[in-house]
Coordinates of C-alpha atoms in Angstrom, one line a residue:
X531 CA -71.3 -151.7 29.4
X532 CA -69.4 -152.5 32.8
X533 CA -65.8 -152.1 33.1
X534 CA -63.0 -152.9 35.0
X535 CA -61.1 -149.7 37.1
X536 CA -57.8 -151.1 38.7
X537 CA -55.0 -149.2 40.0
X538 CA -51.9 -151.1 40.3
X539 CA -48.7 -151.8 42.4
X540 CA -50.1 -153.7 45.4
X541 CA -48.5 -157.4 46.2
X542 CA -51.6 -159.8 46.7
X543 CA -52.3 -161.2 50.1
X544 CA -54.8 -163.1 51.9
X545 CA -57.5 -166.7 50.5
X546 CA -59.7 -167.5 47.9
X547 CA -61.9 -170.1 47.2
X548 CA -61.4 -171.7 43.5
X549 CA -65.0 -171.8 41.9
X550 CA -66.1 -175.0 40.3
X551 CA -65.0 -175.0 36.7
X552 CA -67.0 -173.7 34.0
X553 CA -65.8 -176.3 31.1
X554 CA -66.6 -179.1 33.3
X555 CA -70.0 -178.2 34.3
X556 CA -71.4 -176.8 30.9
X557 CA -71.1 -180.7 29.5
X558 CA -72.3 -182.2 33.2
X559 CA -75.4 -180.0 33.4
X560 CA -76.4 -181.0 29.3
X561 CA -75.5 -184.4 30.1
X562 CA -79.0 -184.0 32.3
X563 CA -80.7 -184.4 28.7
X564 CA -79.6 -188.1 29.1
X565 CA -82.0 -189.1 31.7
X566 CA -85.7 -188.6 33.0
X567 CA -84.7 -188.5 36.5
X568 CA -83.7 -185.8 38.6
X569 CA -80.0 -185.0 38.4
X570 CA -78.4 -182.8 40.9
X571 CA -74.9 -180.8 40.3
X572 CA -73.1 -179.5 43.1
X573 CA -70.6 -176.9 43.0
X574 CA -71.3 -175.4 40.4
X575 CA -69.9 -171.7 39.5
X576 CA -72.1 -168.4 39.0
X577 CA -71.3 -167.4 35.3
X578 CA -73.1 -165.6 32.1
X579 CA -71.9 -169.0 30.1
X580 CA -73.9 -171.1 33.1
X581 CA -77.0 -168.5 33.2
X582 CA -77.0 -169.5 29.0
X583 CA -77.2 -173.3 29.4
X584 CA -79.8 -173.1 32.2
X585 CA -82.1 -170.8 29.1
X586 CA -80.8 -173.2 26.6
X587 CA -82.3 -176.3 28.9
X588 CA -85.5 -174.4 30.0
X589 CA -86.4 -173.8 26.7
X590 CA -86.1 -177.2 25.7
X591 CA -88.4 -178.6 28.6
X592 CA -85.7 -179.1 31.4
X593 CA -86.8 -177.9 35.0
X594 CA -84.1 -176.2 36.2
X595 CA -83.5 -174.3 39.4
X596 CA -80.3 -172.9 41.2
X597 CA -79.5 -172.4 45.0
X598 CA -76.6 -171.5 47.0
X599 CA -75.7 -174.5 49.8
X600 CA -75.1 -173.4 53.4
X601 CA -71.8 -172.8 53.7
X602 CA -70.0 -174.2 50.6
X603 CA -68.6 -172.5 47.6
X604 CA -71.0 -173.1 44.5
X605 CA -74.2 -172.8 43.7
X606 CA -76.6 -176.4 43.5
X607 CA -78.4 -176.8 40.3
X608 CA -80.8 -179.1 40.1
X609 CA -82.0 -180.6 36.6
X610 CA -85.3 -182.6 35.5
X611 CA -85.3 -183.5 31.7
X612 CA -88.4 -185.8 32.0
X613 CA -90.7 -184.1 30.0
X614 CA -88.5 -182.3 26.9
X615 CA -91.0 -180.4 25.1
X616 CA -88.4 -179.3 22.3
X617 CA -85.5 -180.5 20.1
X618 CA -84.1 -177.5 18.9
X619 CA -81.1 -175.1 20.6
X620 CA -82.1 -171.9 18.7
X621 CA -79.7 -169.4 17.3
X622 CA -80.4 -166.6 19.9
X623 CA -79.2 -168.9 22.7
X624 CA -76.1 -171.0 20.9
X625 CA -74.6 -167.9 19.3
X626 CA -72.9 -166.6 22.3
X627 CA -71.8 -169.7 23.6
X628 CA -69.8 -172.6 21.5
X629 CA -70.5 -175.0 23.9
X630 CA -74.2 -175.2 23.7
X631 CA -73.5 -178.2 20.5
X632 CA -73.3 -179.9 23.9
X633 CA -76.5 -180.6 24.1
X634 CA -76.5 -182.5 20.3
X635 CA -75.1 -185.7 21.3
X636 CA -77.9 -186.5 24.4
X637 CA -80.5 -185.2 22.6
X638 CA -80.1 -187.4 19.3
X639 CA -78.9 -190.2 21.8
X640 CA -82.5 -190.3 23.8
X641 CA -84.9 -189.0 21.5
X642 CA -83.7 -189.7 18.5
X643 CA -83.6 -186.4 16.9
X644 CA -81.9 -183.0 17.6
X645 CA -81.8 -179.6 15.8
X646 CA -79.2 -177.5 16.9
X647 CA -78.0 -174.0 15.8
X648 CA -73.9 -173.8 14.3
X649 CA -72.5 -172.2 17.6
X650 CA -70.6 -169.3 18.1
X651 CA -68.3 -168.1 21.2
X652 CA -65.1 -166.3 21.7
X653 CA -63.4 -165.5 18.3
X654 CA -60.3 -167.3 18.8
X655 CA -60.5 -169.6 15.8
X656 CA -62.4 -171.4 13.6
X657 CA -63.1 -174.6 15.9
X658 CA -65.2 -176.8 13.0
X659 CA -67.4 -178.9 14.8
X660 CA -66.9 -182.1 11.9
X661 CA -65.5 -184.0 14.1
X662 CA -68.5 -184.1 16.4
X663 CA -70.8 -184.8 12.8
X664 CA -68.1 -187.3 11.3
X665 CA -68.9 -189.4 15.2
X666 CA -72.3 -189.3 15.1
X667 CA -72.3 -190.7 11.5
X668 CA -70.3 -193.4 12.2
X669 CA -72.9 -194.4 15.0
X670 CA -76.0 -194.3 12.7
X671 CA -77.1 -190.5 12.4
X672 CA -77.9 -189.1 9.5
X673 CA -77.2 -185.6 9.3
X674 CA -77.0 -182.6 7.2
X675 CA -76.7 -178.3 8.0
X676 CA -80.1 -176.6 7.0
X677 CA -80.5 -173.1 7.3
X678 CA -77.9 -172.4 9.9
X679 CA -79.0 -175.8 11.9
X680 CA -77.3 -179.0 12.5
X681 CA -80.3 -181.3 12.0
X682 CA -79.3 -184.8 13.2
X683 CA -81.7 -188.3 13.2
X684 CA -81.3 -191.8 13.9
X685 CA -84.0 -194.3 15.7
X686 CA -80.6 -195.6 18.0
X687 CA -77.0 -195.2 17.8
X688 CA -75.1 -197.8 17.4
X689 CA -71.9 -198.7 18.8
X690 CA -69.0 -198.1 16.1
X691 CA -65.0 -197.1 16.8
X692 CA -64.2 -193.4 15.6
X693 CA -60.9 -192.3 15.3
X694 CA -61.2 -188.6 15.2
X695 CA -58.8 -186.4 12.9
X696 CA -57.9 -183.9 15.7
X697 CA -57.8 -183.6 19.6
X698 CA -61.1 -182.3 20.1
X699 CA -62.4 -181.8 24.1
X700 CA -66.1 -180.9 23.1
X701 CA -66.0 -183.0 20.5
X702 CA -64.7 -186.0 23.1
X703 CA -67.6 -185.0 25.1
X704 CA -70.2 -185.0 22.6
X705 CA -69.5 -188.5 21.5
X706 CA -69.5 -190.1 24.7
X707 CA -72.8 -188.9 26.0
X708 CA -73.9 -189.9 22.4
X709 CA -72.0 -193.2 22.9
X710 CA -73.7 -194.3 26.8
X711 CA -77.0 -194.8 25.3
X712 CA -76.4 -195.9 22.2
X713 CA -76.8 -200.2 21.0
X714 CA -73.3 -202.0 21.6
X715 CA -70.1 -201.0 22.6
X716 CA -68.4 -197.6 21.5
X717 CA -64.4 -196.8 20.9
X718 CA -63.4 -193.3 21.0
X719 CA -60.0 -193.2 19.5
X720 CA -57.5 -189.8 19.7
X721 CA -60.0 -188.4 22.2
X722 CA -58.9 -185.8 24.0
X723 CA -57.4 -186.5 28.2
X724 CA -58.7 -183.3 30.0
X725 CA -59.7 -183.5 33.5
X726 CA -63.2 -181.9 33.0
X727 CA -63.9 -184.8 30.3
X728 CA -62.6 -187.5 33.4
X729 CA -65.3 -185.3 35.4
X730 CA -68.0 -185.7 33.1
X731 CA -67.3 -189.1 32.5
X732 CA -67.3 -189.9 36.2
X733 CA -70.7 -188.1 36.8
X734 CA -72.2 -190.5 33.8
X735 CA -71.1 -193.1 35.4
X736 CA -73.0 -192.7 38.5
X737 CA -75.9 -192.1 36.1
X738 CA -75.3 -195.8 35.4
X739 CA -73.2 -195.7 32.2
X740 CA -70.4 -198.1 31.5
X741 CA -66.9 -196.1 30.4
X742 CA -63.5 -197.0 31.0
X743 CA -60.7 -195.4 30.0
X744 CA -61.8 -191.9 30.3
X745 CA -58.0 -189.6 31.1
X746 CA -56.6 -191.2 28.4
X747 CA -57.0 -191.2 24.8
X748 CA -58.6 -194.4 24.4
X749 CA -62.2 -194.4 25.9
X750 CA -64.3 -197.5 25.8
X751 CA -68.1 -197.3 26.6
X752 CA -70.6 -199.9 26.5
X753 CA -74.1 -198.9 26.0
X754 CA -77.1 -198.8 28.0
X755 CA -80.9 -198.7 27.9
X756 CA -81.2 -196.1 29.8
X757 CA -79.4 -193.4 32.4
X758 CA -81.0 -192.8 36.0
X759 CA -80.3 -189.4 38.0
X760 CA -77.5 -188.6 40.5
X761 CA -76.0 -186.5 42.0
X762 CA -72.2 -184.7 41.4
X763 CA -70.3 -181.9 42.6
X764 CA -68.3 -180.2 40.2
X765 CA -64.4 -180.3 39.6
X766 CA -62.3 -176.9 40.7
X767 CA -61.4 -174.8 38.1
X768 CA -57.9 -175.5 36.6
X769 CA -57.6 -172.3 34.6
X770 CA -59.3 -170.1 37.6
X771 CA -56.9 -171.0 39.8
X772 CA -54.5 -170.8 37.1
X773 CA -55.4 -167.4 36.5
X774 CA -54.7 -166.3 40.3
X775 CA -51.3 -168.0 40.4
X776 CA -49.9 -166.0 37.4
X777 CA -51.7 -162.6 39.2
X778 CA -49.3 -163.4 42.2
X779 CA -46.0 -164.6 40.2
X780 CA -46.6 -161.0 37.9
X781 CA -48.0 -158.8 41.5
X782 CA -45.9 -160.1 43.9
X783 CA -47.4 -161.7 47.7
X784 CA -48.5 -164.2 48.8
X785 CA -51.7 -166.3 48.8
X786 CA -53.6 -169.7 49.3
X787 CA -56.0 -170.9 46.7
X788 CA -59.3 -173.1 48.9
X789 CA -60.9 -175.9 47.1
X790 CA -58.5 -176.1 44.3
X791 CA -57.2 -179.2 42.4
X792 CA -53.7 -179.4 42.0
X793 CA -53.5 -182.7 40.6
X794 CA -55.0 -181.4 37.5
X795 CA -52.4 -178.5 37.0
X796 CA -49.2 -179.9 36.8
X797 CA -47.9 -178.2 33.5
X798 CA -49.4 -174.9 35.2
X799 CA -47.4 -175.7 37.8
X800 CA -44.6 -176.4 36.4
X801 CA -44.2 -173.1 34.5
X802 CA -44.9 -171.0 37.5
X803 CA -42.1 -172.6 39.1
X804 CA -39.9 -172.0 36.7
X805 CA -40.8 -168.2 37.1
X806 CA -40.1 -168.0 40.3
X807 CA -42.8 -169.1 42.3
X808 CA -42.8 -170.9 45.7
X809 CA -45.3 -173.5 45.2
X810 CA -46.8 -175.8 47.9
X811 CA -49.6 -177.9 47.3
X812 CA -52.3 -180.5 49.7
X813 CA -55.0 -182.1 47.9
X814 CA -57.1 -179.3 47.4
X815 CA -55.0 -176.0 48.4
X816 CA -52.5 -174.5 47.1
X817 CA -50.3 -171.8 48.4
X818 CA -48.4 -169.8 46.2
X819 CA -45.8 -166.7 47.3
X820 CA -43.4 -164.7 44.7
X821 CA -41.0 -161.9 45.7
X822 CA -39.3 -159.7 43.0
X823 CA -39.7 -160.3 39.5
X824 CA -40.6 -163.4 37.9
X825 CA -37.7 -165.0 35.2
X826 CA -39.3 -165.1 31.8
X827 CA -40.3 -168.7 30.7
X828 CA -41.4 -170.1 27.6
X829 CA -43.8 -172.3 26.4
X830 CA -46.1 -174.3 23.7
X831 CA -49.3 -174.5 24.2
X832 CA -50.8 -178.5 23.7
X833 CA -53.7 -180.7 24.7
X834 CA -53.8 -181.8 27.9
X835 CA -51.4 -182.8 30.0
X836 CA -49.4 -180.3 27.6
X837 CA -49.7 -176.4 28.7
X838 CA -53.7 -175.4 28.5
X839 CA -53.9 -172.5 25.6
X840 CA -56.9 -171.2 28.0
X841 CA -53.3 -170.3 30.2
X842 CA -51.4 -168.8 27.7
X843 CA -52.8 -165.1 27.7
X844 CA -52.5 -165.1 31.6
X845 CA -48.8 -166.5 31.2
X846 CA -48.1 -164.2 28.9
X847 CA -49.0 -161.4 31.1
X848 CA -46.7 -162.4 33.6
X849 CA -43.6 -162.7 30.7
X850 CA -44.4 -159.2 29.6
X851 CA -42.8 -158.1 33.2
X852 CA -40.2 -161.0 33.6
X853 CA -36.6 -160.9 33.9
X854 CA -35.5 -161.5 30.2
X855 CA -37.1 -162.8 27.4
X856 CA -39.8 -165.5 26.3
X857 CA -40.8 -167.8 23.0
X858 CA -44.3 -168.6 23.5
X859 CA -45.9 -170.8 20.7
X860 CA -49.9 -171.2 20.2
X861 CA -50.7 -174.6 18.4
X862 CA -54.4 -174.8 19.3
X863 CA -56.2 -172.1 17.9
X864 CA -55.0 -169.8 15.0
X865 CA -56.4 -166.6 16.0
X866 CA -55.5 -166.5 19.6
X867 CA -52.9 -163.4 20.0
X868 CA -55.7 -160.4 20.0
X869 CA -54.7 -159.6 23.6
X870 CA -51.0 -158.5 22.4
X871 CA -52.3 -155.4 20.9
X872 CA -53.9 -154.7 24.2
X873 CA -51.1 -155.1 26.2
X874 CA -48.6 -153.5 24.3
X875 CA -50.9 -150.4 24.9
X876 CA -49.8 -150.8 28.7
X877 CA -46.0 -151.0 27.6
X878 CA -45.1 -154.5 26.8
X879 CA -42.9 -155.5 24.4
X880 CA -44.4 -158.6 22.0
X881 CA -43.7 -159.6 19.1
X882 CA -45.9 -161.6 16.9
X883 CA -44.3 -164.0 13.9
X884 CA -47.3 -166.3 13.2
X885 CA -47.9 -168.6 16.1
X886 CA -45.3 -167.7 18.1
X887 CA -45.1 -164.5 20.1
X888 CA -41.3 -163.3 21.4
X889 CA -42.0 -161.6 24.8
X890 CA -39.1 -158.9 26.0
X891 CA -39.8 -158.4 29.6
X892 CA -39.7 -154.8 30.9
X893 CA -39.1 -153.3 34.3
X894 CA -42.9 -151.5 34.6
X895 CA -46.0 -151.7 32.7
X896 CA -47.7 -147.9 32.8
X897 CA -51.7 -147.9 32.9
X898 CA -54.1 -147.5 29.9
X899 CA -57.6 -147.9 28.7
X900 CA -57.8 -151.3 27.1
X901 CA -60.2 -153.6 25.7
X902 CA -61.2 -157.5 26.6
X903 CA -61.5 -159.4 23.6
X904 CA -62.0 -162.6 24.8
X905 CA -62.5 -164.9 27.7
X906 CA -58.8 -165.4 28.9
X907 CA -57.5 -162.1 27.0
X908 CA -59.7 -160.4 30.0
X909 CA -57.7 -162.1 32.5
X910 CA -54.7 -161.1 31.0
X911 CA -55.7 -157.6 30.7
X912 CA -56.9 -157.8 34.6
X913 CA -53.2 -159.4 35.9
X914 CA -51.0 -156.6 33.5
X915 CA -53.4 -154.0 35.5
X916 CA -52.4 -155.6 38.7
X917 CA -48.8 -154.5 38.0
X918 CA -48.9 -151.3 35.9
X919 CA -48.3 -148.1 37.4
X920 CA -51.0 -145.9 37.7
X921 CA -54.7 -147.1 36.5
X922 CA -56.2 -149.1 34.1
X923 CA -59.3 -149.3 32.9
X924 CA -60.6 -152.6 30.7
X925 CA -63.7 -152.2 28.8
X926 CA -65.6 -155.2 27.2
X927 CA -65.6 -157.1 30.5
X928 CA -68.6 -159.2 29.7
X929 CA -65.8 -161.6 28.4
X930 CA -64.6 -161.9 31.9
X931 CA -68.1 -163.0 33.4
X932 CA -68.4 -165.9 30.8
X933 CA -65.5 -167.8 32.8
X934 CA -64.7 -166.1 35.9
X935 CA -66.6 -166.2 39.0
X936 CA -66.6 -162.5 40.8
X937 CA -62.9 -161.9 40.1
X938 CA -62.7 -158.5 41.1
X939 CA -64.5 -159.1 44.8
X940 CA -62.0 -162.4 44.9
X941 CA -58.9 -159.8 43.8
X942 CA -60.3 -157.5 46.6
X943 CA -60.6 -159.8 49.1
X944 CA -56.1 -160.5 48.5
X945 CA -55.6 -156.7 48.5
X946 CA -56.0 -155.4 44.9
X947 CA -57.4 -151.9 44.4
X948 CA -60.2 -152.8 41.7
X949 CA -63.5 -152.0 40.8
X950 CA -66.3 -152.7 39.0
X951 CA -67.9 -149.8 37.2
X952 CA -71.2 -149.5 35.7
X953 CA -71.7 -148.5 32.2
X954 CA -72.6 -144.9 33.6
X955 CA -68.8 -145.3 34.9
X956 CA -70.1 -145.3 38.7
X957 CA -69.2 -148.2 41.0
X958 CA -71.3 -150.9 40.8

């Protein structure tokens, strides 16, 4: 099992180029289901959770084949769902990976029919999927859980308004490629605002579907008989780039982040600012410097436009060596404080009183061996290591690769001492 080896104490200099953004691409590339025409995605970032949706399509029917473009960032995928051979998403493939219930909604949409595994993913909370099943209901499906499987039917969906209990973003997205083939005109009420559901919405509408008021929690959709291909390049990742600004604000440097999207960051933003950090921004760089230490800021996590929870483990990081102390408070998933333990090994001072965590900073951090225990709780772990004296060694990394593009070669490339060891603990 690889591992991370990083010695820390260097300031972080230099570019990078923002990968595109794993949650907006997962939906865009099931949303490929939707149509019997070729569908080309651009942009589209290198990851273990992308490598899974590719199986997850092929084994369904979908042709699917990746290259790297000349000279741009990304990868290009390149989708043709014209002959689906299966409607099942089979355990082995959706375990690992919550987001493959993606591929429920344009399955029972145009075929009329889908059989898909309860998903599993990071173990950061519960995240039911009812919402997704109470939506589909009120568009026609019949549905019921057998043997592990959500088996859904219905000849067409209908058009119907859904008010959903809860701020759901996969939900959102389930519903709405449900909703662009289905008879009449759809309402999604309470849906969520993220900028990866704007993305997907904008690449269905080049497929030929009719939405309007996707970015804010009111989206209307008018059905259609059918979706034709396209072609869209996905959004930069918010939470990437996120993750880099935080590494500078805790390391110290300076550095400009290519092909980024600042205009979907602003409570990001915001905070690091707060910290400390000199922020400037054009429309798709931004260029971040912090000398000393960062002031301690705190926080609540929300749906978006509100703080992204996928940001408060890297924030947190940065806190646990700030000037003073911080009240960070988790209101999106219950279970989402398991890299605390971690990084009190390294010397920081947390305290944990249900959903909120009371961060001490401290002057230094002092290397450990730690473990990754989810996706963001990795990045953490890899921004503490930036700062602590001496070396740290993360284990469990495979968390890392789920959402984040080659980080150590892009934390090389700014001056970190890292490495990526092999599970016989060589460099890779």
């Amino acid at each position: 099992m690889d591992k991370l080896q990083i010695t820390g104490g260097r300031p972080l200099r230099g570019e990078v180029e923002v990968s595109g953004a794993k949650n907006a691409a997962l939906p865009c590339l099931c949303a490929a289901l939707l149509s019997a025409d070729a569908v080309t995605l651009e942009n589209v970032p290198q990851l273990n959770d992308i490598g899974t949706t590719l199986r997850l399509l092929r084994q369904l029917g979908v042709k699917a084949e990746r290259s790297q473009a000349g000279g741009e960032p990304g990868a290009v995928v390149m989708l043709d769902a014209g002959k689906v051979e299966s409607l099942e998403a089979p355990y082995e493939l959706v375990k690992t990976m919550r987001a493959s219930i993606l591929v429920l909604g344009p399955l029972l949409a145009r075929f009329g029919e889908a059989r898909v595994s309860l998903p599993g993913g990071c173990a950061i909370g519960q995240r039911p999927i009812d919402q997704h099943i109470k939506g589909l209901a009120a568009m026609g499906a019949e549905i019921s859980i057998e043997h592990g499987f959500v088996v859904a039917r219905a000849k067409r969906l209908k058009g119907a308004t859904i008010r959903t209990d809860m701020v759901t973003v996969t939900g959102t997205e389930n519903l709405l490629m449900a909703a662009v083939l289905a008879d009449g005109l759809t309402v999604l009420e309470n849906a969520a605002r993220e900028p990866e559901i704007v993305d997907l919405a904008e690449m269905l509408i080049k497929m030929g579907a009719r939405i309007s008021g996707h970015g804010t929690d009111r989206i209307v959709v008018e059905g259609v008989s059918r979706l034709h291909g396209a072609t869209h390049r996905v959004m930069p990742d918010r939470i990437e780039a996120g993750t880099f600004l935080c590494a500078v604000g805790a390391a110290g440097g300076e550095i400009v982040l290519r092909n980024a999207d600042p205009a979907s960051m602003g409570a990001t933003l915001d905070k690091l600012a707060e910290a400390g950090v000199s922020i400037e921004c054009g429309p798709d760089w931004i260029q971040a410097g912090m000398a000393g230490r960062p002031r301690a800021v705190g926080f609540r996590t929300l749906e978006y436009p509100g703080f992204a929870t996928d940001m408060q483990a890297q924030l947190m990081a940065l806190n646990a060596i700030a000037e003073g102390t911080s009240v960070i408070t988790e209101t999106i998933f219950e279970n989402r404080y398991m890299h605390v333990q971690e990084l009190r090994r390294l010397g920081a001072d947390i305290e944990i009183d249900g959903h909120t965590a009371v961060v001490k900073g401290v002057a230094r951090l002092s290397g450990a061996t730690v473990m990754a225990t989810d996706l963001r709780a990795s990045a953490s772990l890899v921004i503490a290591g930036l700062v602590a004296d001496g070396q740290t060694l993360i284990d469990r990394i495979y968390h890392l690769d789920r959402g984040y593009e080659r980080m150590e070669h892009k934390l090389m490339q700014l001056g970190a001492d890292i490495r990526r060891l092999s599970g016989k603990g060589s460099p890779e």
